[in-house]
Tab-separated table of C-alpha atoms in Angstrom:
chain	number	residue	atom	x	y	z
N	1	UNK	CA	109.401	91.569	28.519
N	2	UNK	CA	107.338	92.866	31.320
N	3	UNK	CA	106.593	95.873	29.009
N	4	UNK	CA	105.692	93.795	26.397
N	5	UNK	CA	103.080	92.347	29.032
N	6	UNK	CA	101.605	95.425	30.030
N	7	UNK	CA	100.844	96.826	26.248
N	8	UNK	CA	98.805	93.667	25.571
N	9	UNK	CA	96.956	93.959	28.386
N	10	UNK	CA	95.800	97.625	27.832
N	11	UNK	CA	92.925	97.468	25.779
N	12	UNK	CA	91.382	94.821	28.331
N	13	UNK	CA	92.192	97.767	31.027
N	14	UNK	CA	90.616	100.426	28.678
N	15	UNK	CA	87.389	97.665	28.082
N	16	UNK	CA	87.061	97.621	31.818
N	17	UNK	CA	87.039	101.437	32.430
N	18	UNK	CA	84.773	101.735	29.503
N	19	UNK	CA	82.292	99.895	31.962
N	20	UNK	CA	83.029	101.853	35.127
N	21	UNK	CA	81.959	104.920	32.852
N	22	UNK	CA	77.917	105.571	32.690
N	23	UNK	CA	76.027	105.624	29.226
N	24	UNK	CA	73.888	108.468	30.110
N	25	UNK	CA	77.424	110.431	30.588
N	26	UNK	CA	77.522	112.386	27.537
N	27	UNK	CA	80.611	114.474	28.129
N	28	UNK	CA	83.616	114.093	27.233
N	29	UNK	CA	87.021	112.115	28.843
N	30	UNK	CA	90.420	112.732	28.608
N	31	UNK	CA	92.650	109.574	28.629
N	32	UNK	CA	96.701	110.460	29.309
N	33	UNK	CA	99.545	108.197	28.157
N	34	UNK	CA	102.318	108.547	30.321
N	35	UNK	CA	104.717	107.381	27.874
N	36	UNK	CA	104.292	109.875	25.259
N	37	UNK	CA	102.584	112.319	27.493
N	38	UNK	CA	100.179	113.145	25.269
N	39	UNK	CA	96.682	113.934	25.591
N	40	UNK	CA	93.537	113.653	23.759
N	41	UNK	CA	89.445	113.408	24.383
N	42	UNK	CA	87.584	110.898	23.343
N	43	UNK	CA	83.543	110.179	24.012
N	44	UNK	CA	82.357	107.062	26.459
N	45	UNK	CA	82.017	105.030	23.078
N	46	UNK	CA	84.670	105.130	22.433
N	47	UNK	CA	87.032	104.222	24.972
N	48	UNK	CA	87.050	100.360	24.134
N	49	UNK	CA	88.506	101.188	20.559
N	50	UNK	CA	91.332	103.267	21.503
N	51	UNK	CA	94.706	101.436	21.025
N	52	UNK	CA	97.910	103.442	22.598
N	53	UNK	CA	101.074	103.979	21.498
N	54	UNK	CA	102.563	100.894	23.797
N	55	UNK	CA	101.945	103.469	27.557
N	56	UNK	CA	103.201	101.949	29.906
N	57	UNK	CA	100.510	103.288	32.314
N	58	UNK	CA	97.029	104.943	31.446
N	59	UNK	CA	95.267	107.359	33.158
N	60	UNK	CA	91.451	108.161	32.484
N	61	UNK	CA	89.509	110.907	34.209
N	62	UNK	CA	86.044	111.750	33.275
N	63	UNK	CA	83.914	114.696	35.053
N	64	UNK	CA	82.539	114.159	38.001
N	65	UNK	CA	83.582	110.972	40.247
N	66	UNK	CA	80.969	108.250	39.694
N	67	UNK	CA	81.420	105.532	42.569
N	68	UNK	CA	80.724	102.359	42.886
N	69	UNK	CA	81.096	102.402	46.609
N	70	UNK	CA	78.503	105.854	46.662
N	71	UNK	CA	75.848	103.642	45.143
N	72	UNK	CA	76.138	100.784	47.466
N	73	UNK	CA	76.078	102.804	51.032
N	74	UNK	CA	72.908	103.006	51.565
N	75	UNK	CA	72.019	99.178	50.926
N	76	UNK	CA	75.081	98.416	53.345
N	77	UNK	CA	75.068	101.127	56.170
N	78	UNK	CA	76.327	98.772	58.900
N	79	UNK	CA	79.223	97.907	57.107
N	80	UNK	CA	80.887	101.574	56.741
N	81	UNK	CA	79.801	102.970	60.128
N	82	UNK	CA	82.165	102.334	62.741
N	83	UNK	CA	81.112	102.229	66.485
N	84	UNK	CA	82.469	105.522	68.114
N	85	UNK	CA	83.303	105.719	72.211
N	86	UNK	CA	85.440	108.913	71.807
N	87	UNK	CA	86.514	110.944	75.175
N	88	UNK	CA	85.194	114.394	74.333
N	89	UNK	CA	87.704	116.554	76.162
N	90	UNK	CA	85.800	119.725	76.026
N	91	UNK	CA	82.135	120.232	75.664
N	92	UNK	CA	80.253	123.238	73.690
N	93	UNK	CA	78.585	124.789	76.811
N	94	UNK	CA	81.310	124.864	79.534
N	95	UNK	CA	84.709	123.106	78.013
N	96	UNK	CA	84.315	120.616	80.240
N	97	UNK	CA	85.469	117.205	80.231
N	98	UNK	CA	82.646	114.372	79.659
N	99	UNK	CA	82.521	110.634	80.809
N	100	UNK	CA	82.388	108.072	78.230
N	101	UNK	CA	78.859	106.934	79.151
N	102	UNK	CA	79.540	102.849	78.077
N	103	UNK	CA	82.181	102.660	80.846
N	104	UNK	CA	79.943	103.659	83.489
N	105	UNK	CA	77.247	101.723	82.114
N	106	UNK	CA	79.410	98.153	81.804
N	107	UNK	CA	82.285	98.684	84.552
N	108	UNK	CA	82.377	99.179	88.221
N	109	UNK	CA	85.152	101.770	89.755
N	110	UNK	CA	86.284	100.187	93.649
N	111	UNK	CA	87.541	103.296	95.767
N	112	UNK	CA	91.142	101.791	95.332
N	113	UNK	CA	91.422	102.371	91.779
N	114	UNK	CA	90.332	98.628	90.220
N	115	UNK	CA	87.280	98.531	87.925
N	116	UNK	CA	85.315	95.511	87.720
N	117	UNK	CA	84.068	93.726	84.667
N	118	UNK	CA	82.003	91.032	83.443
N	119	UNK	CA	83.463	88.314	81.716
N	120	UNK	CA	82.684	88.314	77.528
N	121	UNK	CA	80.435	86.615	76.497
N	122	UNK	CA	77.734	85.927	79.954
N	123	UNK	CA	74.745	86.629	78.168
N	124	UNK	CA	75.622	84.967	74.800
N	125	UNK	CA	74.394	81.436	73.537
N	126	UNK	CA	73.939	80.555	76.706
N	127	UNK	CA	71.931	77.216	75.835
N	128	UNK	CA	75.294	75.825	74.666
N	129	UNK	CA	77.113	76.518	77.161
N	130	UNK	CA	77.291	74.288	80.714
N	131	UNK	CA	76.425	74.643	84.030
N	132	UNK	CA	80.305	75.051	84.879
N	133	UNK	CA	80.903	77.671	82.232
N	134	UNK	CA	77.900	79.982	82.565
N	135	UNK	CA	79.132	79.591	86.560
N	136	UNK	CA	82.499	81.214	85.706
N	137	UNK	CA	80.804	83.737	83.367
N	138	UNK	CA	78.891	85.224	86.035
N	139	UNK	CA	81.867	85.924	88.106
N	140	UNK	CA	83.216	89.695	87.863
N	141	UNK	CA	86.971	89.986	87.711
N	142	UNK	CA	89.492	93.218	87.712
N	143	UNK	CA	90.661	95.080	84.891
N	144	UNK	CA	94.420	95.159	84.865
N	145	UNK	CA	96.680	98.475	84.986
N	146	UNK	CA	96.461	99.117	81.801
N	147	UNK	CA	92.839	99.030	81.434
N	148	UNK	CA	92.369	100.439	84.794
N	149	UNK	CA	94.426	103.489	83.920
N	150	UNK	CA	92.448	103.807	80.132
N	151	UNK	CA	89.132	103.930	82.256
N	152	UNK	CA	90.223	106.234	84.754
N	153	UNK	CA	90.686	108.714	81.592
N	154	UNK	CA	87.318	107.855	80.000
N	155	UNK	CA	85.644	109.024	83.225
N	156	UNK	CA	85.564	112.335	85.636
N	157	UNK	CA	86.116	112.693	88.762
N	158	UNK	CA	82.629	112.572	89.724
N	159	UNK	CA	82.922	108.564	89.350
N	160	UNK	CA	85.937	108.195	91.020
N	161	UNK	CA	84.499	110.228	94.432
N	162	UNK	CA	83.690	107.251	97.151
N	163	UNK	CA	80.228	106.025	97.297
N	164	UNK	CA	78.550	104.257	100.895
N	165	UNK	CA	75.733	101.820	100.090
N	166	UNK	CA	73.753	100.184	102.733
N	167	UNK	CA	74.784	96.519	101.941
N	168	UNK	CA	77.149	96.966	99.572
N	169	UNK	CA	78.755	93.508	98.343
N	170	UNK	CA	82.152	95.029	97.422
N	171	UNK	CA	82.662	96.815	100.706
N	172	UNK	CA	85.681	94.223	101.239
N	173	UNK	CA	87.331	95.254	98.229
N	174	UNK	CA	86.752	98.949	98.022
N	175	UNK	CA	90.605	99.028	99.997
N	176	UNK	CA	93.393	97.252	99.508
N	177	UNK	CA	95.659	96.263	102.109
N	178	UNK	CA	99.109	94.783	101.023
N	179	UNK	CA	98.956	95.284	97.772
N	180	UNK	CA	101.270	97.479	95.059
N	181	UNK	CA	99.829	98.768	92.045
C-alpha cells in the first residue's frame, strides 16, 4: 500500500528536481532507481517525462552542486554567521594562552575568586521599564560556581593577580570571611 503511495508520487518528485536543476545546464544527469538498480542519462528536459519502473527511491545527481542556500548567503549574512568567543589555548607567536577579551570587558574578577556582572537587560528599552526595575537593573550581582569557574578559564593569570585602587568600591568584597566555596 505504502509502495503503491510512493510510485504515484514520483513523477511529482522528478517535476520538482526538474526545477532545482538550471536551464543554462547543458550537461547531462544521471537518475538511479534503486529498485532495479539501473542507470541511465537523461538531459534537464527531460527529467519531468521520465516515468520509473515503480523505484521505490530515486536518486538524481547532476555535475556540479547548484545550491539554493549558496545563492542566498550573501543577501542573508547575519543569519549563517555565528558569534564566536573561543579560548585560544595557544597563540602563533609564543603558544601562549589568550584571555577571552568580552569577559574582561563585561565582568569584574574580586581577589576571592567571584566575578561580578550586570544584570541582562540594564541598558535595554529602558523607557518601558519603571523606576523600581531599572533600580534593580543597575545593581551588580555574583556569578555562581559554575560561571565563576568557566571565567576563570576564559582568562590568564594576569587578571586574576590583585589590583589596589585608591577608592575602590569593592574593597569590602575583594575577601571573604566565613564563607565556603
Amino acid at each position: 500500500m505504502a509502495a503503491a503511495a510512493v510510485t504515484r508520487r514520483i513523477p511529482g518528485v522528478l517535476s520538482f528536481v526538474r526545477s532545482l536543476v538550471p536551464v543554462a545546464y547543458n550537461s547531462s544527469c544521471s537518475i538511479r532507481s534503486f529498485t532495479g538498480l539501473s542507470m541511465f542519462h537523461v538531459n534537464p528536459g527531460q527529467i519531468s517525462t521520465i516515468s520509473a519502473r515503480k523505484p521505490l527511491f530515486v536518486n538524481v545527481s547532476c555535475g556540479p552542486a547548484v545550491s539554493i542556500l549558496n545563492s542566498v548567503t550573501p543577501l542573508l549574512p547575519s543569519i549563517l554567521h555565528q558569534q564566536k568567543r573561543t579560548l585560544i589555548k595557544f597563540s602563533l607567536r609564543k603558544g601562549k594562552r589568550k584571555t577571552v577579551k568580552a569577559v574582561v570587558d563585561r565582568f569584574l574578577r574580586l581577589h576571592s575568586g567571584l566575578w561580578l556582572r550586570r544584570r541582562a537587560g540594564y541598558k535595554k528599552r529602558l523607557w518601558k521599564k519603571s523606576a523600581r526595575r531599572k533600580k534593580r537593573l543597575r545593581e551588580q550581582v555574583f556569578c555562581n560556581k559554575t560561571q565563576c569557574k568557566l571565567l576563570d578559564k576564559m582568562t590568564t593569570s594576569f587578571w586574576k593577580r590583585r589590583n589596589w585602587y585608591a577608592n575602590d568600591p569593592f574593597q569590602k568584597y575583594h575577601d571573604r570571611t566565613n564563607l565556603k566555596l
